[in-house]
mmCIF file of C-alpha atoms in Angstrom:
data_model
loop_
_atom_site.group_PDB
_atom_site.id
_atom_site.type_symbol
_atom_site.label_atom_id
_atom_site.label_comp_id
_atom_site.label_asym_id
_atom_site.label_seq_id
_atom_site.Cartn_x
_atom_site.Cartn_y
_atom_site.Cartn_z
ATOM 1 C CA MET Q 1 -24.092 37.785 68.170
ATOM 2 C CA THR Q 2 -21.526 39.907 66.340
ATOM 3 C CA GLN Q 3 -23.022 42.254 63.758
ATOM 4 C CA TRP Q 4 -21.587 43.138 60.362
ATOM 5 C CA ASP Q 5 -20.152 46.587 61.061
ATOM 6 C CA GLY Q 6 -18.780 47.435 57.627
ATOM 7 C CA GLU Q 7 -15.181 46.498 58.411
ATOM 8 C CA LEU Q 8 -15.347 43.497 56.103
ATOM 9 C CA ASP Q 9 -16.387 45.780 53.245
ATOM 10 C CA GLN Q 10 -12.824 47.063 53.155
ATOM 11 C CA ALA Q 11 -11.780 43.727 51.671
ATOM 12 C CA ARG Q 12 -11.534 43.645 47.882
ATOM 13 C CA LEU Q 13 -11.894 39.891 47.356
ATOM 14 C CA HIS Q 14 -14.982 38.284 48.872
ATOM 15 C CA VAL Q 15 -14.981 34.489 48.645
ATOM 16 C CA VAL Q 16 -18.359 32.848 49.318
ATOM 17 C CA SER Q 17 -18.490 29.192 50.307
ATOM 18 C CA GLY Q 18 -20.917 26.844 52.017
ATOM 19 C CA LYS Q 19 -22.040 23.251 52.186
ATOM 20 C CA GLY Q 20 -23.762 22.110 49.002
ATOM 21 C CA GLY Q 21 -27.435 23.011 49.015
ATOM 22 C CA THR Q 22 -27.148 25.998 51.357
ATOM 23 C CA GLY Q 23 -27.610 28.538 48.557
ATOM 24 C CA LYS Q 24 -24.083 29.932 48.334
ATOM 25 C CA THR Q 25 -24.500 30.993 44.690
ATOM 26 C CA THR Q 26 -27.622 32.967 45.553
ATOM 27 C CA VAL Q 27 -25.886 34.593 48.523
ATOM 28 C CA ALA Q 28 -22.799 35.402 46.413
ATOM 29 C CA ALA Q 29 -25.005 37.140 43.833
ATOM 30 C CA ALA Q 30 -26.921 39.090 46.489
ATOM 31 C CA LEU Q 31 -23.652 40.078 48.186
ATOM 32 C CA ALA Q 32 -22.225 41.304 44.878
ATOM 33 C CA LEU Q 33 -25.320 43.443 44.297
ATOM 34 C CA ALA Q 34 -25.078 44.842 47.837
ATOM 35 C CA LEU Q 35 -21.392 45.712 47.409
ATOM 36 C CA ALA Q 36 -22.150 47.416 44.073
ATOM 37 C CA THR Q 37 -24.864 49.585 45.621
ATOM 38 C CA GLY Q 38 -24.146 53.293 45.458
ATOM 39 C CA GLY Q 39 -22.316 53.551 42.156
ATOM 40 C CA LYS Q 40 -19.607 50.913 42.561
ATOM 41 C CA ARG Q 41 -18.408 48.345 40.026
ATOM 42 C CA VAL Q 42 -18.274 44.733 41.206
ATOM 43 C CA LEU Q 43 -17.303 41.499 39.450
ATOM 44 C CA LEU Q 44 -19.083 38.227 40.321
ATOM 45 C CA VAL Q 45 -16.963 35.178 39.447
ATOM 46 C CA GLU Q 46 -17.994 31.544 39.003
ATOM 47 C CA VAL Q 47 -15.419 28.741 39.077
ATOM 48 C CA GLU Q 48 -17.392 25.485 39.125
ATOM 49 C CA GLY Q 49 -18.644 25.429 35.535
ATOM 50 C CA ARG Q 50 -22.320 25.161 36.496
ATOM 51 C CA GLN Q 51 -23.433 28.466 34.928
ATOM 52 C CA GLY Q 52 -25.297 29.118 38.172
ATOM 53 C CA ILE Q 53 -24.940 32.889 37.807
ATOM 54 C CA ALA Q 54 -26.533 32.878 34.358
ATOM 55 C CA GLN Q 55 -29.427 30.799 35.683
ATOM 56 C CA LEU Q 56 -29.984 33.165 38.618
ATOM 57 C CA PHE Q 57 -30.054 36.245 36.411
ATOM 58 C CA ASP Q 58 -31.984 34.438 33.655
ATOM 59 C CA THR Q 59 -29.393 35.143 30.957
ATOM 60 C CA ALA Q 60 -27.582 33.091 28.329
ATOM 61 C CA PRO Q 61 -24.600 31.007 29.530
ATOM 62 C CA LEU Q 62 -21.666 33.267 30.347
ATOM 63 C CA PRO Q 63 -18.645 33.225 28.013
ATOM 64 C CA TYR Q 64 -15.059 33.571 29.211
ATOM 65 C CA SER Q 65 -15.298 37.347 29.413
ATOM 66 C CA GLU Q 66 -16.471 39.888 31.945
ATOM 67 C CA GLU Q 67 -20.076 40.604 30.987
ATOM 68 C CA TRP Q 68 -22.443 43.248 32.330
ATOM 69 C CA ILE Q 69 -25.205 41.335 34.092
ATOM 70 C CA ALA Q 70 -27.164 43.762 36.301
ATOM 71 C CA ALA Q 71 -27.463 47.328 37.536
ATOM 72 C CA ALA Q 72 -27.230 47.891 41.278
ATOM 73 C CA PRO Q 73 -29.199 50.488 43.245
ATOM 74 C CA GLY Q 74 -27.625 53.937 43.205
ATOM 75 C CA GLY Q 75 -25.978 53.547 39.831
ATOM 76 C CA GLY Q 76 -23.791 50.548 40.600
ATOM 77 C CA GLU Q 77 -22.730 47.991 38.025
ATOM 78 C CA LEU Q 78 -22.446 44.232 38.368
ATOM 79 C CA ARG Q 79 -20.426 42.201 35.896
ATOM 80 C CA ALA Q 80 -19.994 38.434 35.839
ATOM 81 C CA LEU Q 81 -17.302 36.017 34.716
ATOM 82 C CA ALA Q 82 -17.451 32.235 34.379
ATOM 83 C CA ILE Q 83 -13.832 31.050 34.400
ATOM 84 C CA ASP Q 84 -13.088 28.111 32.108
ATOM 85 C CA ALA Q 85 -9.848 26.140 32.351
ATOM 86 C CA GLU Q 86 -8.888 26.094 28.661
ATOM 87 C CA PRO Q 87 -9.064 29.827 27.867
ATOM 88 C CA ALA Q 88 -7.629 30.582 31.305
ATOM 89 C CA LEU Q 89 -4.571 28.427 30.550
ATOM 90 C CA LEU Q 90 -4.108 29.981 27.111
ATOM 91 C CA GLU Q 91 -4.401 33.450 28.615
ATOM 92 C CA TYR Q 92 -1.968 32.508 31.384
ATOM 93 C CA LEU Q 93 0.648 31.188 28.960
ATOM 94 C CA SER Q 94 0.155 34.094 26.585
ATOM 95 C CA MET Q 95 0.588 36.544 29.446
ATOM 96 C CA PHE Q 96 3.990 35.160 30.356
ATOM 97 C CA TYR Q 97 5.309 33.573 27.182
ATOM 98 C CA ASN Q 98 3.392 35.257 24.315
ATOM 99 C CA LEU Q 99 2.607 31.928 22.691
ATOM 100 C CA GLY Q 100 0.211 33.216 20.042
ATOM 101 C CA PHE Q 101 0.005 30.563 17.290
ATOM 102 C CA ALA Q 102 1.592 27.968 19.559
ATOM 103 C CA GLY Q 103 -1.272 28.434 22.020
ATOM 104 C CA ARG Q 104 -3.846 27.707 19.331
ATOM 105 C CA THR Q 105 -1.871 24.620 18.359
ATOM 106 C CA LEU Q 106 -1.938 23.451 21.984
ATOM 107 C CA ARG Q 107 -5.697 23.713 21.956
ATOM 108 C CA LYS Q 108 -6.028 21.635 18.780
ATOM 109 C CA MET Q 109 -3.710 18.973 20.170
ATOM 110 C CA GLY Q 110 -5.773 18.647 23.318
ATOM 111 C CA ALA Q 111 -2.684 19.516 25.337
ATOM 112 C CA ILE Q 112 -4.689 21.768 27.666
ATOM 113 C CA GLU Q 113 -7.064 19.027 28.728
ATOM 114 C CA PHE Q 114 -4.080 16.717 29.106
ATOM 115 C CA ALA Q 115 -2.233 19.216 31.305
ATOM 116 C CA THR Q 116 -5.164 19.875 33.641
ATOM 117 C CA THR Q 117 -5.893 16.142 33.888
ATOM 118 C CA LEU Q 118 -2.252 15.321 34.628
ATOM 119 C CA ALA Q 119 -2.082 17.998 37.331
ATOM 120 C CA PRO Q 120 -5.645 18.475 38.651
ATOM 121 C CA GLY Q 121 -4.506 21.277 40.929
ATOM 122 C CA LEU Q 122 -3.449 23.252 37.867
ATOM 123 C CA ARG Q 123 -7.093 24.062 37.149
ATOM 124 C CA ASP Q 124 -7.467 25.825 40.494
ATOM 125 C CA VAL Q 125 -4.108 27.573 39.984
ATOM 126 C CA LEU Q 126 -5.482 29.012 36.740
ATOM 127 C CA PHE Q 127 -8.721 30.067 38.389
ATOM 128 C CA THR Q 128 -7.096 31.791 41.363
ATOM 129 C CA GLY Q 129 -4.565 33.397 39.033
ATOM 130 C CA LYS Q 130 -7.360 34.907 36.934
ATOM 131 C CA ILE Q 131 -9.174 36.093 40.058
ATOM 132 C CA LYS Q 132 -5.985 37.764 41.295
ATOM 133 C CA GLU Q 133 -5.597 39.547 37.953
ATOM 134 C CA CYS Q 134 -9.166 40.885 38.182
ATOM 135 C CA VAL Q 135 -8.697 42.069 41.777
ATOM 136 C CA GLY Q 136 -5.438 43.865 41.000
ATOM 137 C CA ARG Q 137 -6.372 45.390 37.632
ATOM 138 C CA THR Q 138 -6.192 49.190 37.439
ATOM 139 C CA ASP Q 139 -7.441 51.766 34.946
ATOM 140 C CA GLU Q 140 -5.457 54.463 33.161
ATOM 141 C CA HIS Q 141 -5.629 56.634 36.294
ATOM 142 C CA GLY Q 142 -4.180 53.930 38.514
ATOM 143 C CA ARG Q 143 -7.489 53.232 40.263
ATOM 144 C CA TYR Q 144 -8.718 49.694 40.782
ATOM 145 C CA TYR Q 145 -11.025 48.713 37.934
ATOM 146 C CA TYR Q 146 -13.313 46.797 40.297
ATOM 147 C CA ASP Q 147 -14.298 48.058 43.722
ATOM 148 C CA ALA Q 148 -14.747 44.438 44.767
ATOM 149 C CA VAL Q 149 -14.616 40.925 43.343
ATOM 150 C CA VAL Q 150 -17.017 38.281 44.691
ATOM 151 C CA VAL Q 151 -16.280 34.607 44.042
ATOM 152 C CA ASP Q 152 -18.880 31.853 44.119
ATOM 153 C CA ALA Q 153 -16.296 29.389 45.409
ATOM 154 C CA PRO Q 154 -16.250 25.597 45.850
ATOM 155 C CA PRO Q 155 -18.074 24.134 48.891
ATOM 156 C CA THR Q 156 -16.619 24.423 52.386
ATOM 157 C CA GLY Q 157 -14.993 20.996 52.217
ATOM 158 C CA ARG Q 158 -12.782 22.193 49.361
ATOM 159 C CA VAL Q 159 -12.487 25.954 49.739
ATOM 160 C CA VAL Q 160 -9.203 26.002 51.697
ATOM 161 C CA LYS Q 161 -7.535 23.687 49.173
ATOM 162 C CA PHE Q 162 -8.885 25.849 46.331
ATOM 163 C CA LEU Q 163 -7.531 29.100 47.774
ATOM 164 C CA ASP Q 164 -4.188 27.667 48.839
ATOM 165 C CA VAL Q 165 -3.562 25.506 45.763
ATOM 166 C CA THR Q 166 -0.896 27.887 44.455
ATOM 167 C CA ARG Q 167 1.158 27.437 47.611
ATOM 168 C CA ALA Q 168 0.713 23.650 47.422
ATOM 169 C CA MET Q 169 1.957 23.567 43.814
ATOM 170 C CA ALA Q 170 4.761 26.105 44.230
ATOM 171 C CA ASP Q 171 7.391 23.544 43.230
ATOM 172 C CA LEU Q 172 6.024 23.504 39.668
ATOM 173 C CA ALA Q 173 7.716 26.837 39.034
ATOM 174 C CA LYS Q 174 10.577 27.751 41.335
ATOM 175 C CA VAL Q 175 11.632 30.893 39.431
ATOM 176 C CA GLY Q 176 10.426 33.151 36.643
ATOM 177 C CA PRO Q 177 7.238 35.065 35.866
ATOM 178 C CA ILE Q 178 4.836 32.248 36.715
ATOM 179 C CA ARG Q 179 6.435 31.888 40.158
ATOM 180 C CA GLU Q 180 6.218 35.643 40.698
ATOM 181 C CA HIS Q 181 2.568 35.592 39.700
ATOM 182 C CA SER Q 182 1.915 32.616 41.988
ATOM 183 C CA ASP Q 183 3.536 34.421 44.892
ATOM 184 C CA GLY Q 184 1.200 37.328 44.168
ATOM 185 C CA VAL Q 185 -1.817 35.014 44.463
ATOM 186 C CA ILE Q 186 -0.523 33.699 47.791
ATOM 187 C CA ARG Q 187 -0.017 37.221 49.124
ATOM 188 C CA LEU Q 188 -3.524 38.257 48.059
ATOM 189 C CA VAL Q 189 -5.479 35.354 49.566
ATOM 190 C CA HIS Q 190 -3.520 35.559 52.831
ATOM 191 C CA SER Q 191 -3.907 39.324 53.174
ATOM 192 C CA SER Q 192 -6.595 41.460 54.780
ATOM 193 C CA ALA Q 193 -7.837 42.195 51.245
ATOM 194 C CA THR Q 194 -9.438 38.713 51.143
ATOM 195 C CA VAL Q 195 -12.255 37.371 53.310
ATOM 196 C CA VAL Q 196 -14.105 34.068 53.136
ATOM 197 C CA HIS Q 197 -17.825 34.263 53.902
ATOM 198 C CA LEU Q 198 -19.632 31.084 54.901
ATOM 199 C CA VAL Q 199 -23.254 30.315 54.028
ATOM 200 C CA THR Q 200 -25.215 27.894 56.162
ATOM 201 C CA LEU Q 201 -28.693 26.695 56.959
ATOM 202 C CA LEU Q 202 -29.765 26.446 60.592
ATOM 203 C CA GLU Q 203 -29.462 22.668 60.463
ATOM 204 C CA GLU Q 204 -27.057 20.275 62.145
ATOM 205 C CA LEU Q 205 -24.880 19.167 59.213
ATOM 206 C CA PRO Q 206 -24.412 22.593 57.535
ATOM 207 C CA VAL Q 207 -23.657 24.177 60.923
ATOM 208 C CA ARG Q 208 -21.119 21.483 61.772
ATOM 209 C CA GLU Q 209 -19.426 21.916 58.390
ATOM 210 C CA THR Q 210 -19.371 25.683 58.849
ATOM 211 C CA LEU Q 211 -17.663 25.365 62.213
ATOM 212 C CA GLU Q 212 -15.119 22.965 60.700
ATOM 213 C CA ALA Q 213 -14.512 25.425 57.839
ATOM 214 C CA VAL Q 214 -13.829 28.264 60.296
ATOM 215 C CA ALA Q 215 -11.239 26.091 62.045
ATOM 216 C CA GLU Q 216 -9.631 25.097 58.725
ATOM 217 C CA LEU Q 217 -9.464 28.711 57.548
ATOM 218 C CA ASP Q 218 -7.845 29.782 60.806
ATOM 219 C CA ALA Q 219 -5.326 26.925 60.597
ATOM 220 C CA ALA Q 220 -4.429 27.885 57.007
ATOM 221 C CA ASP Q 221 -4.025 31.576 57.933
ATOM 222 C CA LEU Q 222 -6.972 32.523 55.742
ATOM 223 C CA ARG Q 223 -9.377 35.162 57.021
ATOM 224 C CA PRO Q 224 -12.975 34.111 57.799
ATOM 225 C CA GLY Q 225 -15.441 36.860 56.955
ATOM 226 C CA GLY Q 226 -19.107 36.756 57.890
ATOM 227 C CA VAL Q 227 -21.566 33.914 58.379
ATOM 228 C CA VAL Q 228 -24.851 34.071 56.468
ATOM 229 C CA PHE Q 229 -27.824 32.184 57.843
ATOM 230 C CA ASN Q 230 -29.751 31.471 54.662
ATOM 231 C CA ARG Q 231 -33.418 30.561 54.186
ATOM 232 C CA VAL Q 232 -34.331 31.455 57.788
ATOM 233 C CA ARG Q 233 -37.978 30.794 58.649
ATOM 234 C CA PRO Q 234 -39.801 32.766 61.373
ATOM 235 C CA CYS Q 235 -40.943 31.129 64.594
ATOM 236 C CA ARG Q 236 -44.749 31.047 64.729
ATOM 237 C CA LEU Q 237 -44.951 30.399 68.477
ATOM 238 C CA PRO Q 238 -44.593 32.720 71.473
ATOM 239 C CA ALA Q 239 -41.091 32.360 72.931
ATOM 240 C CA GLY Q 240 -42.457 30.961 76.191
ATOM 241 C CA SER Q 241 -44.375 28.209 74.403
ATOM 242 C CA VAL Q 242 -41.553 26.644 72.407
ATOM 243 C CA GLU Q 243 -40.155 24.295 75.065
ATOM 244 C CA GLY Q 244 -43.557 22.992 76.085
ATOM 245 C CA ALA Q 245 -44.701 22.465 72.518
ATOM 246 C CA ALA Q 246 -41.445 20.663 71.651
ATOM 247 C CA ALA Q 247 -42.057 18.307 74.576
ATOM 248 C CA GLY Q 248 -45.578 17.574 73.329
ATOM 249 C CA GLU Q 249 -47.210 19.535 76.152
ATOM 250 C CA LEU Q 250 -49.678 21.377 73.957
ATOM 251 C CA ASP Q 251 -53.042 22.309 75.470
ATOM 252 C CA SER Q 252 -55.353 20.974 72.786
ATOM 253 C CA GLU Q 253 -58.440 22.526 74.365
ATOM 254 C CA ALA Q 254 -56.802 25.947 74.416
ATOM 255 C CA VAL Q 255 -55.956 25.491 70.737
ATOM 256 C CA ARG Q 256 -59.543 24.454 70.002
ATOM 257 C CA SER Q 257 -60.866 27.489 71.857
ATOM 258 C CA GLY Q 258 -58.524 29.800 69.972
ATOM 259 C CA LEU Q 259 -59.589 28.368 66.653
ATOM 260 C CA SER Q 260 -63.243 28.656 67.584
ATOM 261 C CA ALA Q 261 -62.725 32.301 68.567
ATOM 262 C CA ALA Q 262 -61.293 32.855 65.098
ATOM 263 C CA GLY Q 263 -64.380 31.245 63.554
ATOM 264 C CA LEU Q 264 -62.716 27.902 62.789
ATOM 265 C CA ASP Q 265 -64.263 24.691 64.015
ATOM 266 C CA VAL Q 266 -62.080 21.595 63.568
ATOM 267 C CA ASP Q 267 -62.692 17.929 64.203
ATOM 268 C CA GLU Q 268 -60.566 15.772 66.492
ATOM 269 C CA PRO Q 269 -58.269 14.278 63.766
ATOM 270 C CA THR Q 270 -57.530 17.745 62.413
ATOM 271 C CA LEU Q 271 -56.793 19.025 65.915
ATOM 272 C CA ARG Q 272 -54.350 16.142 66.519
ATOM 273 C CA ALA Q 273 -52.644 16.859 63.185
ATOM 274 C CA LEU Q 274 -52.284 20.536 64.102
ATOM 275 C CA ALA Q 275 -50.817 19.592 67.477
ATOM 276 C CA HIS Q 276 -48.310 17.297 65.766
ATOM 277 C CA GLU Q 277 -47.253 20.002 63.309
ATOM 278 C CA THR Q 278 -46.918 22.498 66.160
ATOM 279 C CA ALA Q 279 -44.647 20.125 68.064
ATOM 280 C CA GLU Q 280 -42.478 19.598 64.970
ATOM 281 C CA HIS Q 281 -42.283 23.360 64.427
ATOM 282 C CA ALA Q 282 -41.217 23.855 68.047
ATOM 283 C CA ILE Q 283 -38.554 21.136 67.804
ATOM 284 C CA ARG Q 284 -37.169 22.739 64.650
ATOM 285 C CA THR Q 285 -37.210 26.178 66.271
ATOM 286 C CA ARG Q 286 -35.290 24.865 69.287
ATOM 287 C CA ALA Q 287 -32.716 23.190 67.013
ATOM 288 C CA GLU Q 288 -32.296 26.435 65.063
ATOM 289 C CA ASP Q 289 -31.726 28.359 68.294
ATOM 290 C CA ASP Q 290 -29.036 25.835 69.271
ATOM 291 C CA ALA Q 291 -27.398 26.306 65.851
ATOM 292 C CA ARG Q 292 -27.392 30.076 66.307
ATOM 293 C CA GLU Q 293 -25.684 29.697 69.677
ATOM 294 C CA GLN Q 294 -22.998 27.434 68.232
ATOM 295 C CA LEU Q 295 -22.176 29.828 65.415
ATOM 296 C CA ALA Q 296 -22.329 32.877 67.689
ATOM 297 C CA GLY Q 297 -19.392 31.272 69.511
ATOM 298 C CA THR Q 298 -17.193 31.892 66.462
ATOM 299 C CA ASP Q 299 -17.452 35.657 67.133
ATOM 300 C CA LEU Q 300 -17.867 36.261 63.383
ATOM 301 C CA PRO Q 301 -20.348 38.786 61.959
ATOM 302 C CA ILE Q 302 -23.682 37.116 61.261
ATOM 303 C CA VAL Q 303 -26.476 38.098 58.889
ATOM 304 C CA SER Q 304 -29.782 36.279 58.360
ATOM 305 C CA LEU Q 305 -31.603 36.022 55.049
ATOM 306 C CA PRO Q 306 -35.249 34.891 54.914
ATOM 307 C CA ASP Q 307 -36.689 31.838 53.250
ATOM 308 C CA LEU Q 308 -38.347 33.101 50.073
ATOM 309 C CA THR Q 309 -40.976 30.448 49.544
ATOM 310 C CA ALA Q 310 -41.772 31.588 46.004
ATOM 311 C CA GLY Q 311 -38.235 30.744 44.872
ATOM 312 C CA ILE Q 312 -35.406 32.934 43.634
ATOM 313 C CA ASP Q 313 -35.480 35.131 40.578
ATOM 314 C CA VAL Q 314 -33.849 38.485 39.782
ATOM 315 C CA ALA Q 315 -36.392 40.448 41.845
ATOM 316 C CA GLU Q 316 -35.702 38.268 44.892
ATOM 317 C CA LEU Q 317 -31.950 38.767 44.443
ATOM 318 C CA TYR Q 318 -32.473 42.516 44.763
ATOM 319 C CA GLU Q 319 -34.626 41.900 47.845
ATOM 320 C CA LEU Q 320 -31.854 39.857 49.468
ATOM 321 C CA ALA Q 321 -29.259 42.463 48.478
ATOM 322 C CA GLU Q 322 -31.373 45.147 50.143
ATOM 323 C CA ILE Q 323 -31.502 43.116 53.353
ATOM 324 C CA LEU Q 324 -27.714 42.783 53.281
ATOM 325 C CA THR Q 325 -27.365 46.519 52.705
ATOM 326 C CA GLU Q 326 -29.718 47.246 55.612
ATOM 327 C CA ASN Q 327 -27.416 45.120 57.770
ATOM 328 C CA GLY Q 328 -24.442 47.326 56.888
ATOM 329 C CA ILE Q 329 -22.983 45.413 53.958
ATOM 330 C CA GLY Q 330 -21.657 47.715 51.283
ATOM 331 C CA SER Q 331 -22.808 50.857 53.029
ATOM 332 C CA THR Q 332 -19.366 52.119 54.092
ATOM 333 C CA ARG Q 333 -17.259 51.388 51.016
#
């Protein structure tokens, strides 16, 4: 299994995707905290309009502005941005055409909603354009304003289309400032400055979708980053007992004796129920091992995050970020 060796930290745009329900928003937030560790400034971006970042950090819904949201260990700073189509379009047009009053008129007329409905891909063009602006922004000394930008991106089934939407819609603007800006987005997402991390559970469908996403990223000349096994549960059985238990070959009397030695006396129905649960646990463990082997074949860096049974709040985000840091994420930037 390839380990995260810090090379991916040299990227400046970290896109986090995964099948729905795998916890990609949580992983994106933990990754952003890890990358900000040690005095760095990181921006965490949301593009799906769910206000998932605000919910994770237990704050009010994010406006269309880059808001301070958390301090990272070692003096780092995490800011967050929820990109919304309407202000993004007004900002985009103002940037290139200085619309001013005309932009406000467009909003009142509902022209923005009309435009994004007429050309659905335009919404993603606006989002990736704003992300590119954040990645490339510099301060008065010419240094990048953000050390890294982390994007809680659409699910794996849509992430390639989202990142490459500017190329797909290039005919909308063949010349001029918008075309130049679009070309800049294309160069960024197809450069070594951008990596796409994939979040998965050790289950059949998420693993299959992750493998398909790796193939799609490679085909689109987009750079896969690391794979995060999320919500990993420990195996409670000795390694040599898993196969037998999965096959239902559990020595009930040995289990009874072990329980008795621990001061627990159980009746026959309870013993059968324990044997059944043990077999299910072994079957799940074997399936998870198979999933690990499949994903190890991608030769991508892999990191595991534990299943936090109490749920996720801000304290748990810092715990996950610390695990990522211990695995080398953010430590070499």
